[in-house]
Amino acid sequence: MTTTTEPQPPILISQGAEALLYLSPYLTPQTASITKYRPPKPYRHPTLDARLTKHRVLLESRLLIRVNGIKGVRAPRVYYVDPAGGKIVMEYIDGCSVRDVLIGVLKAHGGAMPEGEQLSTEVKGLMAKIGRMLGAMHKNEVVHGDLTTSNIMLRDTSKDKGGGELVVIDFGLGSVSTQEEDKAVDLYVLERAFISTHPKAEGLFDEVLKAYAETSKGARIVLKRLDEVRLRGRKKSMVG
Amino acid sequence: MITITLPPLPGSDRPYPAVHLALYTNVRNAAFLHSQLIAGNKDFDYGFIDASMITSTTHLLTALQRSLQAYVSNTLKTRNVHSEIVFSLSPNNNISKAFTTFGITAASKTLFVFKVVTSPDFTAAKIDSHLKASVEGDEVEINDDAIRGTADMKKILGGYRIQDWRKPDNQKAEVARDDQGALERKVIDAMVLKYVA
Ligand SMILES: Nc1ncnc2c1ncn2[C@@H]1O[C@H](COP(=O)(O)OP(=O)(O)O)[C@@H](O)[C@H]1O
Ligand SMILES: [Mg+2]
């Protein structure tokens, strides 16, 4: 065991509405980790704020642990939780978001998503992988609550055997549910996010759904429900 | 004996104190060491862990980090930072059970010994010579290979109530190289669940 190198100070890598994310060493100077820290909100009543923070930290860490127990789905491993302090320390995923992967593909093709033959089997394969992963997650009753291409990461391919592995992050709005409706909404949220972030790659989303459908009978029922959810969404946007 | 300093968590204003740490095999005077601890002999204010319950260096450091975090944030659940290391290893909140499961007993054959440097008096030279004079056993280098040798898989599976270990060798004591990572993940999950269950 060597511990001679000076540990790097924490680096703030993301500042969301609710949480600050730090990259920092954990246990040894060589082990990278992510700390998701929910600081106190000065505009909330302190007692209520403390209760809410604790609730969210417990919810998110329980879901992360649960998801890691599901075959075919990966989330960052949880190393340490301080519910009262608003902290979850978790595995650092060395890679990039699916969002960045798709943007990279588009850039490489002059801004347009290649079609048909041109569409690389790699990108299609990635979409299918996402579909299968969501199928497995939903089958095990985990609903993410905020699916976007930013919240699905791809572990760096150039390294060891975990290369190219998908990892779902950010379970802050997640829940455990057996309801088809909740799962259909989960897919709908991803579909909307997909279309707005990657308008040129809209067609790709079908690859996700195709693979999702193949995961179970339950998944096909969820997809029927997705049609209804889309219809409601359209009506709502016409009214609003 | 080695001396380590764990990196603090982001947002902590107090760094963790340094820790002296040693691993012993073939321990012959565990009963004596245990009795000194029970008697509250100040000279034996150490964290004594039965090494058979430790899966890997990461497992060991995970428990240490928790106890140091409790120490710097004044949230110790036990008497002091040394007893907190033993308690931190436990998957539940039963303190006395934690001591009989993870702490030194009269029957311990392998030991991790911790000394958290909470006073400038606890210099490496002083602690090292006191340990050399006090622990009858063979000091060995701390690494994952050595820990696979001191670990007792059967006891670890029992202590952490790991029921879904489907490997055929779950009745054996030794931890195979290929199993160390998987066992470590299960153990750390159990330690995390204590805080979120
Ligand atoms: N475990 C992790 N490994 C690597 N990067 C991460 C990890 N968790 C979060 N991030 C990065 O931090 C960003 C924000 O984290 P997230 O959990 O999504 O918080 P928020 O609720 O603010 O969206 C992510 O989009 C990702 O870039
Ligand atoms: Mg996010």
XYZ file of C-alpha atoms and ligand atoms in Angstrom:
465
model
C 0.000 0.000 0.000
C 1.549 3.289 -1.058
C 0.181 6.655 -0.122
C 3.017 8.996 -0.893
C 1.477 11.159 -3.641
C -0.245 14.303 -2.438
C -4.004 14.056 -3.000
C -5.480 16.455 -5.536
C -7.933 19.021 -4.153
C -11.594 18.480 -5.140
C -12.638 19.876 -8.532
C -16.162 21.187 -9.019
C -17.351 19.538 -12.244
C -21.043 20.388 -12.283
C -23.383 22.793 -10.576
C -27.037 21.872 -11.007
C -30.167 23.340 -9.474
C -29.928 21.004 -6.544
C -26.473 19.523 -6.324
C -22.798 20.285 -6.663
C -20.636 17.542 -8.139
C -17.011 17.223 -7.162
C -14.296 15.047 -8.591
C -11.928 14.156 -5.788
C -9.695 11.384 -4.502
C -11.250 8.866 -2.139
C -9.309 6.605 0.243
C -6.102 6.895 -1.787
C -4.722 9.773 -3.869
C -4.997 7.527 -6.960
C -8.695 6.621 -6.643
C -11.057 9.096 -8.282
C -14.572 9.492 -6.942
C -17.543 11.736 -7.459
C -19.212 13.455 -4.525
C -22.752 14.616 -5.123
C -23.355 17.294 -2.523
C -26.699 18.915 -1.880
C -25.892 22.096 0.045
C -28.419 23.714 2.389
C -30.886 25.962 0.577
C -30.970 29.321 2.365
C -34.474 30.148 1.079
C -36.023 27.011 2.612
C -36.988 26.607 6.229
C -33.932 24.965 7.860
C -35.833 22.037 9.397
C -37.740 21.329 6.223
C -34.573 21.770 4.164
C -32.652 19.264 6.278
C -35.486 16.766 5.995
C -35.773 17.164 2.217
C -32.032 16.854 1.671
C -31.839 13.718 3.784
C -34.815 12.246 1.957
C -33.290 12.876 -1.472
C -29.890 11.507 -0.493
C -31.456 8.349 0.925
C -33.670 7.908 -2.122
C -30.877 8.375 -4.623
C -28.372 6.153 -2.836
C -30.909 3.352 -2.327
C -31.763 3.447 -6.018
C -28.094 3.424 -7.044
C -27.505 0.331 -4.917
C -30.662 -1.332 -6.215
C -29.783 -0.641 -9.845
C -26.336 -2.131 -9.381
C -27.964 -5.355 -8.309
C -29.812 -5.658 -11.647
C -28.231 -7.782 -14.353
C -27.737 -5.716 -17.509
C -27.810 -2.310 -15.837
C -24.987 -0.337 -14.249
C -24.951 2.777 -12.107
C -22.040 4.329 -10.216
C -21.214 2.232 -7.164
C -21.927 3.945 -3.856
C -18.916 4.253 -1.556
C -20.141 6.429 1.265
C -23.338 8.219 2.216
C -23.828 11.034 4.693
C -27.600 11.617 4.649
C -27.574 14.509 7.124
C -24.595 16.134 5.418
C -26.220 15.806 1.991
C -23.376 13.782 0.492
C -23.140 10.691 -1.677
C -19.638 9.547 -2.593
C -19.675 7.283 -5.611
C -17.589 5.646 -8.273
C -16.165 8.008 -10.867
C -17.232 6.975 -14.360
C -14.336 7.644 -16.672
C -16.014 8.277 -20.002
C -18.509 10.627 -21.595
C -22.236 11.044 -21.878
C -24.241 9.477 -24.715
C -25.122 13.081 -25.534
C -21.482 13.841 -26.304
C -21.114 10.635 -28.308
C -24.044 11.572 -30.552
C -22.890 15.143 -30.947
C -19.491 13.777 -31.955
C -21.030 11.495 -34.577
C -23.033 14.380 -36.019
C -19.969 16.596 -36.180
C -18.002 13.923 -37.978
C -20.692 13.883 -40.664
C -20.937 17.617 -41.168
C -23.879 18.087 -38.843
C -26.202 15.506 -40.370
C -26.881 12.076 -38.956
C -25.836 9.487 -41.522
C -28.744 7.413 -42.762
C -29.391 3.869 -43.907
C -26.229 2.047 -44.894
C -24.201 4.996 -43.727
C -25.479 4.827 -40.191
C -22.733 2.985 -38.489
C -23.545 -0.277 -36.805
C -21.715 1.178 -33.853
C -24.259 3.949 -33.271
C -27.152 1.579 -33.935
C -25.591 -0.862 -31.517
C -25.312 1.839 -28.889
C -29.007 2.722 -29.254
C -29.966 -0.951 -28.948
C -27.811 -1.247 -25.876
C -29.665 1.679 -24.294
C -33.003 0.025 -25.119
C -31.978 -3.285 -23.585
C -30.617 -1.591 -20.509
C -33.822 0.406 -19.937
C -35.831 -2.778 -20.498
C -33.882 -4.523 -17.752
C -34.161 -1.535 -15.422
C -37.941 -1.230 -15.880
C -38.439 -4.967 -15.568
C -36.881 -4.605 -12.129
C -39.250 -1.795 -11.250
C -36.806 1.084 -11.267
C -38.055 4.246 -12.945
C -35.365 6.866 -13.513
C -37.535 9.979 -13.608
C -35.141 12.172 -15.603
C -33.836 10.176 -18.549
C -31.753 12.258 -20.927
C -28.740 11.450 -23.077
C -26.690 13.386 -20.477
C -27.744 11.022 -17.730
C -26.536 7.944 -19.600
C -22.771 7.646 -19.712
C -20.490 5.478 -21.772
C -17.414 4.257 -19.963
C -14.193 4.952 -21.823
C -13.687 2.268 -24.465
C -9.931 2.466 -24.545
C -9.643 0.949 -21.100
C -9.918 -2.614 -19.760
C -12.885 -4.901 -20.194
C -15.473 -2.428 -18.880
C -14.934 -0.563 -22.166
C -18.056 0.712 -23.862
C -20.221 -0.117 -20.871
C -23.306 2.031 -20.343
C -23.790 3.560 -16.922
C -26.962 5.356 -15.824
C -26.423 8.280 -13.470
C -28.540 10.819 -11.566
C -31.335 8.955 -9.784
C -32.375 12.068 -7.868
C -35.885 11.908 -9.332
C -36.117 8.126 -9.487
C -38.622 5.801 -7.895
C -39.603 2.192 -7.542
C -42.752 1.470 -9.497
C -44.626 -1.412 -11.075
C -46.886 0.938 -13.067
C -46.733 0.825 -16.870
C -47.679 4.469 -16.871
C -44.535 5.467 -14.945
C -42.307 3.432 -17.222
C -43.979 4.825 -20.349
C -43.475 8.370 -19.058
C -39.829 7.507 -18.421
C -39.426 6.591 -22.098
C -41.427 9.622 -23.191
C -39.131 11.942 -21.242
C -36.110 10.374 -22.942
C -37.776 10.646 -26.345
C -38.488 14.349 -25.853
C -34.973 14.991 -24.575
C -33.552 13.027 -27.470
C -35.469 14.956 -30.094
C -34.654 18.336 -28.607
C -30.951 17.633 -28.057
C -30.382 15.684 -31.253
C -33.078 16.859 -33.728
C -31.037 15.515 -36.627
C -30.929 12.085 -35.044
C -34.627 11.657 -34.281
C -34.835 8.422 -36.264
C -32.278 6.828 -34.007
C -34.697 6.703 -31.121
C -36.625 3.927 -32.876
C -33.576 1.744 -32.390
C -33.858 2.283 -28.649
C -37.527 1.327 -28.615
C -37.030 -1.683 -30.882
C -34.461 -3.160 -28.521
C -36.585 -2.213 -25.494
C -39.558 -4.096 -26.968
C -37.517 -7.264 -27.206
C -36.627 -7.370 -23.528
C -39.952 -8.656 -22.160
C -43.681 -8.953 -22.618
C -44.096 -6.223 -20.034
C -41.920 -3.929 -22.150
C -44.282 -4.297 -25.109
C -47.222 -3.322 -22.889
C -45.258 -0.257 -21.761
C -44.713 0.696 -25.410
C -48.478 0.547 -26.051
C -48.877 2.850 -23.112
C -46.223 5.133 -24.578
C -48.536 5.769 -27.553
C -51.193 7.081 -25.154
C -48.665 9.198 -23.290
C -47.494 10.768 -26.556
C -51.069 11.559 -27.528
C -51.704 13.261 -24.205
C -48.455 15.160 -24.600
C -49.461 16.422 -28.000
C -52.888 17.568 -26.788
C -51.312 19.342 -23.860
C -48.837 21.187 -26.064
C -51.663 22.268 -28.398
C -53.670 23.674 -25.500
C -50.652 25.191 -23.716
C 4.140 -0.103 10.278
C 3.062 2.471 7.723
C 1.594 5.926 8.176
C -1.195 7.106 5.908
C -3.357 10.196 5.522
C -6.689 9.758 3.777
C -7.912 12.512 1.454
C -10.773 14.508 3.000
C -14.257 14.622 1.495
C -15.085 17.695 -0.601
C -16.545 20.405 1.585
C -14.815 19.240 4.770
C -13.053 22.017 6.581
C -10.988 19.706 8.803
C -8.415 17.329 7.288
C -8.224 13.798 8.657
C -5.467 13.054 11.159
C -2.716 10.687 9.977
C -2.978 7.030 10.942
C -0.282 4.484 11.792
C -1.218 1.035 10.631
C 0.244 -2.478 10.787
C -0.781 -6.043 9.930
C 0.330 -9.034 12.000
C 0.039 -12.744 11.327
C 0.788 -15.634 13.694
C -0.258 -13.509 16.651
C 0.456 -15.335 19.893
C -0.655 -12.876 22.586
C -4.124 -11.779 21.471
C -5.542 -12.661 24.889
C -3.115 -10.259 26.553
C -3.767 -7.447 24.057
C -7.513 -7.963 24.407
C -7.302 -7.823 28.196
C -5.353 -4.533 28.068
C -8.016 -3.058 25.827
C -10.819 -4.244 28.125
C -8.997 -2.870 31.162
C -8.793 0.509 29.415
C -4.992 0.629 29.669
C -4.122 3.974 28.059
C -0.916 2.508 26.637
C -3.043 0.179 24.551
C -5.303 2.770 23.011
C -5.307 1.219 19.547
C -7.865 0.015 17.056
C -7.421 -3.766 17.010
C -9.232 -5.513 14.163
C -9.350 -9.263 13.646
C -7.843 -9.470 10.145
C -9.922 -12.535 9.218
C -12.904 -10.181 8.705
C -11.134 -7.916 6.198
C -11.616 -8.532 2.469
C -9.250 -6.041 0.834
C -7.321 -2.835 1.413
C -10.312 -0.884 0.081
C -12.568 -2.551 2.657
C -10.129 -1.638 5.426
C -9.778 1.976 4.285
C -13.549 2.330 3.854
C -14.025 1.598 7.542
C -11.138 3.875 8.490
C -12.510 6.783 6.440
C -15.882 6.512 8.164
C -14.409 6.578 11.605
C -12.174 9.535 10.723
C -15.152 11.361 9.233
C -17.134 10.744 12.429
C -14.135 11.955 14.433
C -13.643 15.247 12.558
C -17.370 15.979 12.452
C -17.890 15.116 16.142
C -20.414 12.404 15.361
C -18.669 9.398 16.924
C -21.177 6.716 17.907
C -18.689 4.923 20.146
C -16.126 5.827 22.834
C -13.337 7.062 20.558
C -11.989 7.042 17.033
C -10.372 3.621 17.553
C -13.524 1.869 18.696
C -15.282 3.686 15.848
C -13.118 1.824 13.308
C -14.454 -1.470 14.648
C -18.013 -0.145 14.649
C -17.598 1.253 11.117
C -16.918 -2.236 9.808
C -20.256 -3.495 11.073
C -23.248 -3.767 8.726
C -25.606 -2.882 11.599
C -25.848 -0.573 14.613
C -25.268 -3.155 17.312
C -22.068 -1.915 18.953
C -21.279 -4.882 21.187
C -21.897 -7.293 18.305
C -19.501 -5.235 16.197
C -16.759 -5.793 18.764
C -17.188 -9.547 18.982
C -17.424 -9.893 15.194
C -14.758 -7.490 13.936
C -12.623 -6.589 16.937
C -9.779 -8.494 18.531
C -10.719 -11.544 20.624
C -8.544 -13.767 22.771
C -8.541 -16.212 19.844
C -7.371 -13.758 17.149
C -4.463 -15.061 15.078
C -4.148 -12.135 12.664
C -4.544 -8.463 13.505
C -4.750 -5.032 11.987
C -3.592 -2.406 14.447
C -4.492 1.262 14.020
C -3.258 4.325 15.829
C -4.926 7.558 14.840
C -2.558 10.465 15.401
C -4.813 12.577 17.580
C -1.838 13.906 19.531
C 1.642 15.036 18.407
C 3.007 12.598 21.007
C 2.026 9.654 18.823
C 5.110 9.774 16.623
C 5.792 6.958 14.185
C 8.992 6.017 16.035
C 7.227 5.805 19.391
C 4.249 3.824 18.167
C 6.370 1.487 16.072
C 8.624 0.588 18.964
C 5.673 0.149 21.329
C 3.964 -2.193 18.877
C 7.154 -4.162 18.307
C 7.459 -4.621 22.042
C 3.775 -5.411 22.591
C 2.484 -7.554 19.734
C 3.913 -11.064 19.564
C 3.527 -11.962 15.916
C 4.951 -11.466 12.432
C 4.469 -8.069 10.883
C 3.692 -8.325 7.158
C 3.271 -5.785 4.387
C -0.319 -4.622 3.825
C -1.637 -5.304 0.323
C -4.483 -7.210 -1.339
C -2.412 -10.382 -1.728
C -1.581 -10.476 1.966
C -5.214 -9.762 2.872
C -6.463 -12.679 0.760
C -4.287 -14.823 2.975
C -5.560 -13.413 6.277
C -9.227 -13.171 5.178
C -11.719 -15.858 6.144
C -14.353 -15.951 3.417
C -16.792 -18.044 5.418
C -16.641 -15.679 8.386
C -16.956 -12.610 6.145
C -20.042 -14.005 4.376
C -21.568 -14.709 7.800
C -20.563 -11.406 9.404
C -22.052 -9.390 6.559
C -25.025 -11.742 6.089
C -24.238 -12.178 2.414
C -26.681 -14.816 1.273
C -26.489 -14.597 -2.487
C -22.918 -15.817 -2.802
C -23.488 -18.705 -5.153
C -19.891 -19.762 -5.621
C -19.310 -23.411 -4.715
C -16.383 -22.481 -2.483
C -18.424 -20.498 0.016
C -17.494 -22.899 2.781
C -13.809 -22.237 2.395
C -11.741 -19.778 4.334
C -9.404 -18.493 1.656
C -10.446 -15.851 -0.835
C -9.526 -16.632 -4.436
C -7.896 -13.804 -6.389
C -10.865 -13.685 -8.785
C -13.374 -13.431 -5.945
C -11.779 -10.622 -3.985
C -13.345 -7.787 -6.009
C -16.848 -9.277 -5.997
C -16.696 -9.991 -2.272
C -15.409 -6.477 -1.600
C -18.361 -4.958 -3.510
C -20.886 -6.995 -1.529
C -19.256 -6.090 1.758
C -19.143 -2.376 0.949
C -22.774 -2.453 -0.213
C -23.661 -3.943 3.174
C -21.697 -1.189 4.935
C -23.445 1.524 2.881
C -26.885 0.031 3.478
C -26.361 0.542 7.200
C -26.616 4.293 6.551
C -29.519 4.243 4.118
C -31.711 1.339 5.253
N -20.403 9.022 -11.173
C -20.063 9.964 -12.070
N -18.946 9.839 -12.822
C -18.599 10.788 -13.715
N -19.306 11.922 -13.915
C -20.435 12.103 -13.206
C -20.877 11.150 -12.247
N -22.017 11.600 -11.681
C -22.274 12.792 -12.270
N -21.336 13.112 -13.185
C -21.286 14.330 -14.019
O -21.939 15.394 -13.327
C -23.106 15.833 -14.027
C -24.228 16.146 -13.072
O -24.530 15.017 -12.260
P -26.047 14.570 -11.988
O -26.038 13.434 -11.021
O -26.706 14.340 -13.301
O -26.608 15.857 -11.224
P -27.818 16.835 -11.561
O -28.939 16.365 -10.706
O -27.306 18.173 -11.163
O -28.125 16.716 -13.054
C -23.426 14.677 -14.984
O -24.094 15.139 -16.127
C -22.055 14.123 -15.306
O -21.413 14.873 -16.312
Mg -28.231 15.113 -14.498
